[in-house]
Amino acid sequence: MSSASVSSAQASSRVSADILAAGAVCWRSGPDGLEVALIHRPRYNDWSWPKGKVESGETLPETAIREVREETGLDIHLGVPLPTAEYMVGGKNLKKVFYWSAQVTGEHSFTPMNKREVDEVRWFPVGEARTKLTSYADRDQLDALETYDATDALRAWPLILVRHGKAFPRAKWHETEHVRPLLALGTRQAMALTGLLSAWETKKLISSPWKRCMATLAPLAAATGKTIKKASCLSEKSTAANPDKTIRFIEKLLAKGKPVIYCTHRPVLPTILEIYTQHSPKRISEKLPKTDPYLKPGEVLIAYVRPGAVPRIVDIERIRPIDS
């Protein structure tokens, strides 16, 4: 079984499968409505979604981004997750393929990296794509895409919550709490987050000003050239003293409607998750973590927020960090 990280919105945090793969359904608004990109594989003479197997050290979102780039030439950011495909390979190996939606804007030419694997990529209106897809099961992703489109959830943006990486034990730290640092594992988690979090569009990085949170986002900031905005209301001390200020801050993030990554502490999570619950239908709020520690050190929770006057979370995902 692969050791790749897994989205718990689609499966358990440790998937029981012999083969893990990921891909995306690339979509755009055409003159007559929704259009999707299909690839043609000469080896199988079929039309399908761009996808491929997880490589060593990759998370599933990173795999989806890489495979779409290799098979279509498109650089994408991930949108709402779509149904997972599950089937047997060779009659004995269980394969699971994880999918996300991915909006494509502007004019793009398709340039597959290996034309022996993919010799054609074409846009199809969804009705035509349904008949063009070789595998009947691939219609599951298309059906979900259309359902999301009908409710404007297809254009949901990601609000990404990060719990800081593994820090020096609180009980063994005898200096000021706000300068308690990451352990070596926490630093590795921060480095691993750089590739993972690049899978989603990001407009801003925000963090508790405490050292361990800032250090968790520092590699991503360096890689993207973005400055980390410090928000004191995301610190443990500020939230304990004035939780209403933290609540107002999170409500403002939801209302602005812009993709954001923000990092905070375990004691702050119950306050944030309560706000998420208020902005989610029951089927989504039931996916939110309910018990302490809520998220593991370095773990990520992505809330997909439907645009509009009233923010509404339409799906969530949790991505497990590296553990060692």
Short mmCIF file of C-alpha atoms in Angstrom, two decimals:
data_model
loop_
_atom_site.label_atom_id
_atom_site.label_comp_id
_atom_site.label_asym_id
_atom_site.label_seq_id
_atom_site.Cartn_x
_atom_site.Cartn_y
_atom_site.Cartn_z
CA MET A 1 0.00 0.00 0.00
CA SER A 2 1.27 3.49 -0.80
CA SER A 3 2.19 5.75 2.10
CA ALA A 4 0.93 8.86 0.30
CA SER A 5 -1.23 11.29 2.24
CA VAL A 6 -4.95 11.02 1.58
CA SER A 7 -7.94 13.34 1.64
CA SER A 8 -10.35 12.22 4.35
CA ALA A 9 -13.22 13.99 2.60
CA GLN A 10 -12.98 11.17 0.10
CA ALA A 11 -11.52 8.33 2.15
CA SER A 12 -9.99 7.45 5.49
CA SER A 13 -6.63 8.98 6.34
CA ARG A 14 -4.91 5.68 5.60
CA VAL A 15 -6.41 4.12 2.49
CA SER A 16 -6.62 0.36 2.06
CA ALA A 17 -5.61 0.07 -1.59
CA ASP A 18 -2.81 -1.58 -3.51
CA ILE A 19 -2.55 1.29 -6.00
CA LEU A 20 -3.25 4.98 -5.36
CA ALA A 21 -3.72 7.47 -8.17
CA ALA A 22 -5.10 10.97 -8.66
CA GLY A 23 -6.33 13.25 -11.39
CA ALA A 24 -8.66 16.11 -12.18
CA VAL A 25 -11.65 17.00 -14.29
CA CYS A 26 -10.63 20.20 -16.04
CA TRP A 27 -13.60 22.42 -16.91
CA ARG A 28 -14.40 25.77 -18.45
CA SER A 29 -17.43 27.84 -19.39
CA GLY A 30 -18.04 27.40 -23.11
CA PRO A 31 -20.40 29.30 -25.43
CA ASP A 32 -23.11 26.71 -24.82
CA GLY A 33 -22.36 25.93 -21.16
CA LEU A 34 -20.01 23.69 -19.22
CA GLU A 35 -17.17 21.98 -21.11
CA VAL A 36 -14.64 19.40 -19.91
CA ALA A 37 -11.27 18.20 -21.19
CA LEU A 38 -10.82 14.52 -22.09
CA ILE A 39 -7.61 12.74 -23.03
CA HIS A 40 -7.20 10.02 -25.65
CA ARG A 41 -4.76 7.22 -24.83
CA PRO A 42 -3.60 5.36 -27.95
CA ARG A 43 -2.46 2.34 -25.94
CA TYR A 44 -6.02 1.69 -24.79
CA ASN A 45 -7.83 3.64 -27.54
CA ASP A 46 -10.00 5.24 -24.88
CA TRP A 47 -11.19 8.67 -23.75
CA SER A 48 -10.85 9.41 -20.05
CA TRP A 49 -9.87 11.95 -17.40
CA PRO A 50 -6.19 12.86 -16.95
CA LYS A 51 -4.86 10.86 -14.01
CA GLY A 52 -1.93 8.74 -12.86
CA LYS A 53 -0.27 6.87 -10.02
CA VAL A 54 1.23 8.49 -6.94
CA GLU A 55 4.99 8.78 -6.98
CA SER A 56 7.17 8.32 -3.90
CA GLY A 57 6.92 11.26 -1.51
CA GLU A 58 3.86 12.78 -3.20
CA THR A 59 0.51 13.57 -1.66
CA LEU A 60 -2.57 12.88 -3.76
CA PRO A 61 -3.20 16.58 -4.57
CA GLU A 62 0.38 16.91 -5.82
CA THR A 63 -0.11 13.83 -7.98
CA ALA A 64 -3.25 15.31 -9.53
CA ILE A 65 -1.45 18.53 -10.42
CA ARG A 66 1.56 16.72 -11.91
CA GLU A 67 -0.48 14.22 -13.92
CA VAL A 68 -2.69 16.91 -15.45
CA ARG A 69 0.40 18.88 -16.42
CA GLU A 70 2.08 15.82 -17.97
CA GLU A 71 -0.99 14.60 -19.86
CA THR A 72 -2.49 17.93 -21.00
CA GLY A 73 0.17 20.60 -20.51
CA LEU A 74 -2.22 22.55 -18.25
CA ASP A 75 -1.08 24.11 -14.98
CA ILE A 76 -4.09 23.96 -12.69
CA HIS A 77 -5.24 24.64 -9.15
CA LEU A 78 -7.60 22.22 -7.45
CA GLY A 79 -11.27 22.92 -6.83
CA VAL A 80 -13.95 20.91 -5.07
CA PRO A 81 -13.25 17.18 -4.73
CA LEU A 82 -15.15 14.76 -6.95
CA PRO A 83 -16.12 11.10 -6.42
CA THR A 84 -13.33 8.57 -6.08
CA ALA A 85 -13.05 5.73 -8.60
CA GLU A 86 -12.32 2.26 -7.27
CA TYR A 87 -11.67 -0.87 -9.31
CA MET A 88 -9.53 -3.99 -9.56
CA VAL A 89 -6.41 -4.09 -11.73
CA GLY A 90 -5.24 -7.43 -13.08
CA GLY A 91 -7.94 -9.16 -11.12
CA LYS A 92 -6.06 -8.88 -7.81
CA ASN A 93 -4.96 -5.28 -7.06
CA LEU A 94 -7.42 -2.70 -5.73
CA LYS A 95 -6.86 0.72 -7.29
CA LYS A 96 -8.33 3.98 -6.00
CA VAL A 97 -8.24 7.16 -8.06
CA PHE A 98 -8.94 10.48 -6.33
CA TYR A 99 -10.31 13.38 -8.39
CA TRP A 100 -10.76 17.11 -8.04
CA SER A 101 -12.40 19.67 -10.26
CA ALA A 102 -10.11 22.26 -11.85
CA GLN A 103 -11.30 25.41 -13.59
CA VAL A 104 -9.39 26.48 -16.69
CA THR A 105 -9.66 30.12 -17.78
CA GLY A 106 -8.38 31.80 -20.91
CA GLU A 107 -7.12 30.17 -24.08
CA HIS A 108 -4.76 27.21 -23.71
CA SER A 109 -3.19 24.83 -26.18
CA PHE A 110 -2.79 21.22 -25.12
CA THR A 111 0.77 19.88 -25.15
CA PRO A 112 1.02 16.38 -23.63
CA MET A 113 4.58 15.55 -22.53
CA ASN A 114 4.46 11.98 -23.85
CA LYS A 115 2.37 11.52 -26.98
CA ARG A 116 2.78 7.76 -26.84
CA GLU A 117 0.67 7.87 -23.69
CA VAL A 118 -1.68 10.71 -24.65
CA ASP A 119 -2.00 11.67 -28.32
CA GLU A 120 -5.01 13.97 -28.14
CA VAL A 121 -6.74 16.29 -25.65
CA ARG A 122 -10.06 17.89 -26.53
CA TRP A 123 -12.79 20.02 -24.97
CA PHE A 124 -16.28 18.57 -25.05
CA PRO A 125 -19.66 19.93 -23.88
CA VAL A 126 -20.76 17.79 -20.95
CA GLY A 127 -23.50 16.06 -22.96
CA GLU A 128 -21.06 14.98 -25.63
CA ALA A 129 -18.42 14.07 -23.03
CA ARG A 130 -20.87 11.68 -21.38
CA THR A 131 -21.13 9.65 -24.57
CA LYS A 132 -17.43 10.01 -25.42
CA LEU A 133 -16.10 8.65 -22.11
CA THR A 134 -15.06 5.04 -22.68
CA SER A 135 -15.55 3.89 -19.08
CA TYR A 136 -19.11 4.17 -17.82
CA ALA A 137 -17.76 4.69 -14.29
CA ASP A 138 -16.06 7.94 -15.36
CA ARG A 139 -19.52 9.47 -15.60
CA ASP A 140 -19.63 9.60 -11.78
CA GLN A 141 -17.20 12.52 -11.78
CA LEU A 142 -19.08 14.22 -14.61
CA ASP A 143 -22.41 13.86 -12.81
CA ALA A 144 -20.93 15.41 -9.65
CA LEU A 145 -19.43 18.24 -11.69
CA GLU A 146 -22.83 19.07 -13.18
CA THR A 147 -24.49 18.96 -9.76
CA TYR A 148 -21.93 21.35 -8.32
CA ASP A 149 -22.33 23.63 -11.33
CA ALA A 150 -26.10 23.81 -10.86
CA THR A 151 -25.66 25.18 -7.32
CA ASP A 152 -22.64 27.40 -8.11
CA ALA A 153 -20.57 25.20 -5.77
CA LEU A 154 -18.25 24.40 -8.68
CA ARG A 155 -16.75 27.86 -8.23
CA ALA A 156 -16.13 27.37 -4.51
CA TRP A 157 -12.83 28.80 -3.27
CA PRO A 158 -10.49 27.18 -0.71
CA LEU A 159 -10.07 28.46 2.84
CA ILE A 160 -7.11 26.43 4.11
CA LEU A 161 -6.48 25.94 7.82
CA VAL A 162 -3.10 24.60 8.97
CA ARG A 163 -2.25 23.47 12.47
CA HIS A 164 1.40 24.31 13.09
CA GLY A 165 3.99 21.55 12.79
CA LYS A 166 5.25 19.40 15.63
CA ALA A 167 6.71 21.72 18.28
CA PHE A 168 9.03 21.33 21.24
CA PRO A 169 6.98 19.71 24.06
CA ARG A 170 5.10 22.28 26.10
CA ALA A 171 5.88 20.53 29.39
CA LYS A 172 9.63 20.68 28.72
CA TRP A 173 9.73 24.30 27.57
CA HIS A 174 10.77 26.78 30.27
CA GLU A 175 10.93 30.00 28.29
CA THR A 176 8.25 32.32 26.96
CA GLU A 177 5.52 30.30 25.26
CA HIS A 178 5.29 32.41 22.12
CA VAL A 179 8.87 31.52 21.12
CA ARG A 180 8.50 27.74 21.58
CA PRO A 181 10.00 26.36 18.34
CA LEU A 182 9.30 23.51 15.94
CA LEU A 183 11.08 20.22 16.37
CA ALA A 184 13.02 18.74 13.46
CA LEU A 185 9.86 16.78 12.54
CA GLY A 186 7.88 20.02 12.54
CA THR A 187 10.39 21.58 10.18
CA ARG A 188 10.09 18.59 7.83
CA GLN A 189 6.32 18.95 7.96
CA ALA A 190 6.62 22.64 7.07
CA MET A 191 8.83 21.78 4.10
CA ALA A 192 6.38 19.09 2.96
CA LEU A 193 3.48 21.55 3.15
CA THR A 194 5.13 23.73 0.51
CA GLY A 195 4.43 21.29 -2.33
CA LEU A 196 1.07 20.21 -0.98
CA LEU A 197 -0.38 23.69 -0.47
CA SER A 198 0.75 24.80 -3.91
CA ALA A 199 -2.00 22.57 -5.29
CA TRP A 200 -4.59 25.23 -4.42
CA GLU A 201 -4.77 28.84 -5.50
CA THR A 202 -3.55 31.15 -2.75
CA LYS A 203 -4.02 34.90 -2.47
CA LYS A 204 -2.69 35.42 1.05
CA LEU A 205 -0.78 33.73 3.88
CA ILE A 206 -1.84 34.54 7.44
CA SER A 207 -0.46 33.25 10.73
CA SER A 208 -0.52 33.54 14.46
CA PRO A 209 2.59 35.65 15.25
CA TRP A 210 3.95 32.93 17.54
CA LYS A 211 7.19 31.36 16.35
CA ARG A 212 5.99 27.81 15.63
CA CYS A 213 3.14 29.01 13.40
CA MET A 214 5.27 31.47 11.46
CA ALA A 215 7.92 28.78 10.96
CA THR A 216 5.29 26.38 9.60
CA LEU A 217 4.39 28.73 6.75
CA ALA A 218 7.90 30.14 6.22
CA PRO A 219 8.98 27.61 3.52
CA LEU A 220 5.77 28.23 1.57
CA ALA A 221 6.26 31.99 1.83
CA ALA A 222 9.81 31.66 0.53
CA ALA A 223 8.72 29.46 -2.36
CA THR A 224 5.85 31.72 -3.44
CA GLY A 225 7.36 35.12 -2.64
CA LYS A 226 4.36 35.96 -0.46
CA THR A 227 4.62 37.78 2.86
CA ILE A 228 3.03 36.17 5.92
CA LYS A 229 0.53 38.52 7.53
CA LYS A 230 0.57 38.24 11.32
CA ALA A 231 -2.84 38.06 13.02
CA SER A 232 -2.57 38.23 16.81
CA CYS A 233 -6.15 36.97 17.22
CA LEU A 234 -4.99 33.55 15.95
CA SER A 235 -2.64 33.07 18.92
CA GLU A 236 -3.57 30.90 21.89
CA LYS A 237 -3.37 33.80 24.34
CA SER A 238 -5.49 36.20 22.29
CA THR A 239 -8.24 33.66 21.59
CA ALA A 240 -8.42 32.65 25.26
CA ALA A 241 -8.68 36.30 26.32
CA ASN A 242 -11.05 37.48 23.57
CA PRO A 243 -12.61 34.67 21.51
CA ASP A 244 -15.07 37.11 19.93
CA LYS A 245 -12.18 38.83 18.16
CA THR A 246 -11.07 35.52 16.68
CA ILE A 247 -14.63 34.75 15.62
CA ARG A 248 -14.95 38.10 13.85
CA PHE A 249 -11.64 37.50 12.07
CA ILE A 250 -12.69 34.10 10.71
CA GLU A 251 -16.09 35.45 9.72
CA LYS A 252 -14.31 38.19 7.78
CA LEU A 253 -12.15 35.62 5.96
CA LEU A 254 -15.29 33.74 4.93
CA ALA A 255 -17.00 36.93 3.76
CA LYS A 256 -14.08 38.20 1.66
CA GLY A 257 -14.25 35.21 -0.66
CA LYS A 258 -10.53 35.04 -1.46
CA PRO A 259 -8.33 31.92 -1.21
CA VAL A 260 -6.32 32.09 2.01
CA ILE A 261 -3.97 29.81 3.93
CA TYR A 262 -3.79 30.49 7.66
CA CYS A 263 -1.93 28.80 10.51
CA THR A 264 -2.90 28.56 14.15
CA HIS A 265 -2.75 26.43 17.34
CA ARG A 266 -4.67 23.43 18.68
CA PRO A 267 -6.44 25.44 21.47
CA VAL A 268 -7.82 27.85 18.85
CA LEU A 269 -9.33 25.11 16.67
CA PRO A 270 -12.63 24.61 18.59
CA THR A 271 -13.48 28.28 18.08
CA ILE A 272 -12.76 28.08 14.34
CA LEU A 273 -14.57 24.77 13.85
CA GLU A 274 -17.68 26.13 15.55
CA ILE A 275 -17.81 28.94 12.99
CA TYR A 276 -17.34 26.42 10.18
CA THR A 277 -20.23 24.39 11.58
CA GLN A 278 -22.49 27.44 11.45
CA HIS A 279 -21.63 27.94 7.78
CA SER A 280 -22.08 24.30 6.73
CA PRO A 281 -25.05 22.05 5.96
CA LYS A 282 -25.35 19.10 8.31
CA ARG A 283 -23.78 16.59 5.90
CA ILE A 284 -20.64 18.76 5.75
CA SER A 285 -20.48 19.77 9.42
CA GLU A 286 -20.54 16.08 10.34
CA LYS A 287 -17.16 15.72 8.60
CA LEU A 288 -15.54 18.36 10.82
CA PRO A 289 -13.31 17.03 13.62
CA LYS A 290 -15.18 16.91 16.91
CA THR A 291 -12.63 15.86 19.53
CA ASP A 292 -9.30 17.09 20.84
CA PRO A 293 -6.70 17.41 19.24
CA TYR A 294 -9.00 18.10 16.22
CA LEU A 295 -6.04 18.18 13.80
CA LYS A 296 -2.61 16.58 14.11
CA PRO A 297 0.50 18.81 14.07
CA GLY A 298 1.06 19.97 10.50
CA GLU A 299 -2.35 18.72 9.35
CA VAL A 300 -4.41 20.70 6.84
CA LEU A 301 -8.16 21.25 6.64
CA ILE A 302 -9.51 22.70 3.38
CA ALA A 303 -12.96 24.27 3.47
CA TYR A 304 -14.47 24.89 0.01
CA VAL A 305 -16.63 27.99 0.28
CA ARG A 306 -19.37 28.80 -2.23
CA PRO A 307 -19.21 32.43 -3.37
CA GLY A 308 -22.11 34.69 -2.59
CA ALA A 309 -23.54 37.13 -0.08
CA VAL A 310 -23.86 34.36 2.51
CA PRO A 311 -20.70 32.18 2.72
CA ARG A 312 -21.51 28.48 2.59
CA ILE A 313 -19.04 25.62 2.99
CA VAL A 314 -19.88 22.99 0.37
CA ASP A 315 -17.18 20.43 1.16
CA ILE A 316 -14.13 19.85 3.34
CA GLU A 317 -10.96 17.79 3.10
CA ARG A 318 -8.30 16.82 5.61
CA ILE A 319 -4.78 16.03 4.51
CA ARG A 320 -2.58 14.13 6.93
CA PRO A 321 0.95 15.38 7.49
CA ILE A 322 4.12 13.36 7.35
CA ASP A 323 4.46 11.66 10.72
CA SER A 324 8.18 10.94 10.92
#
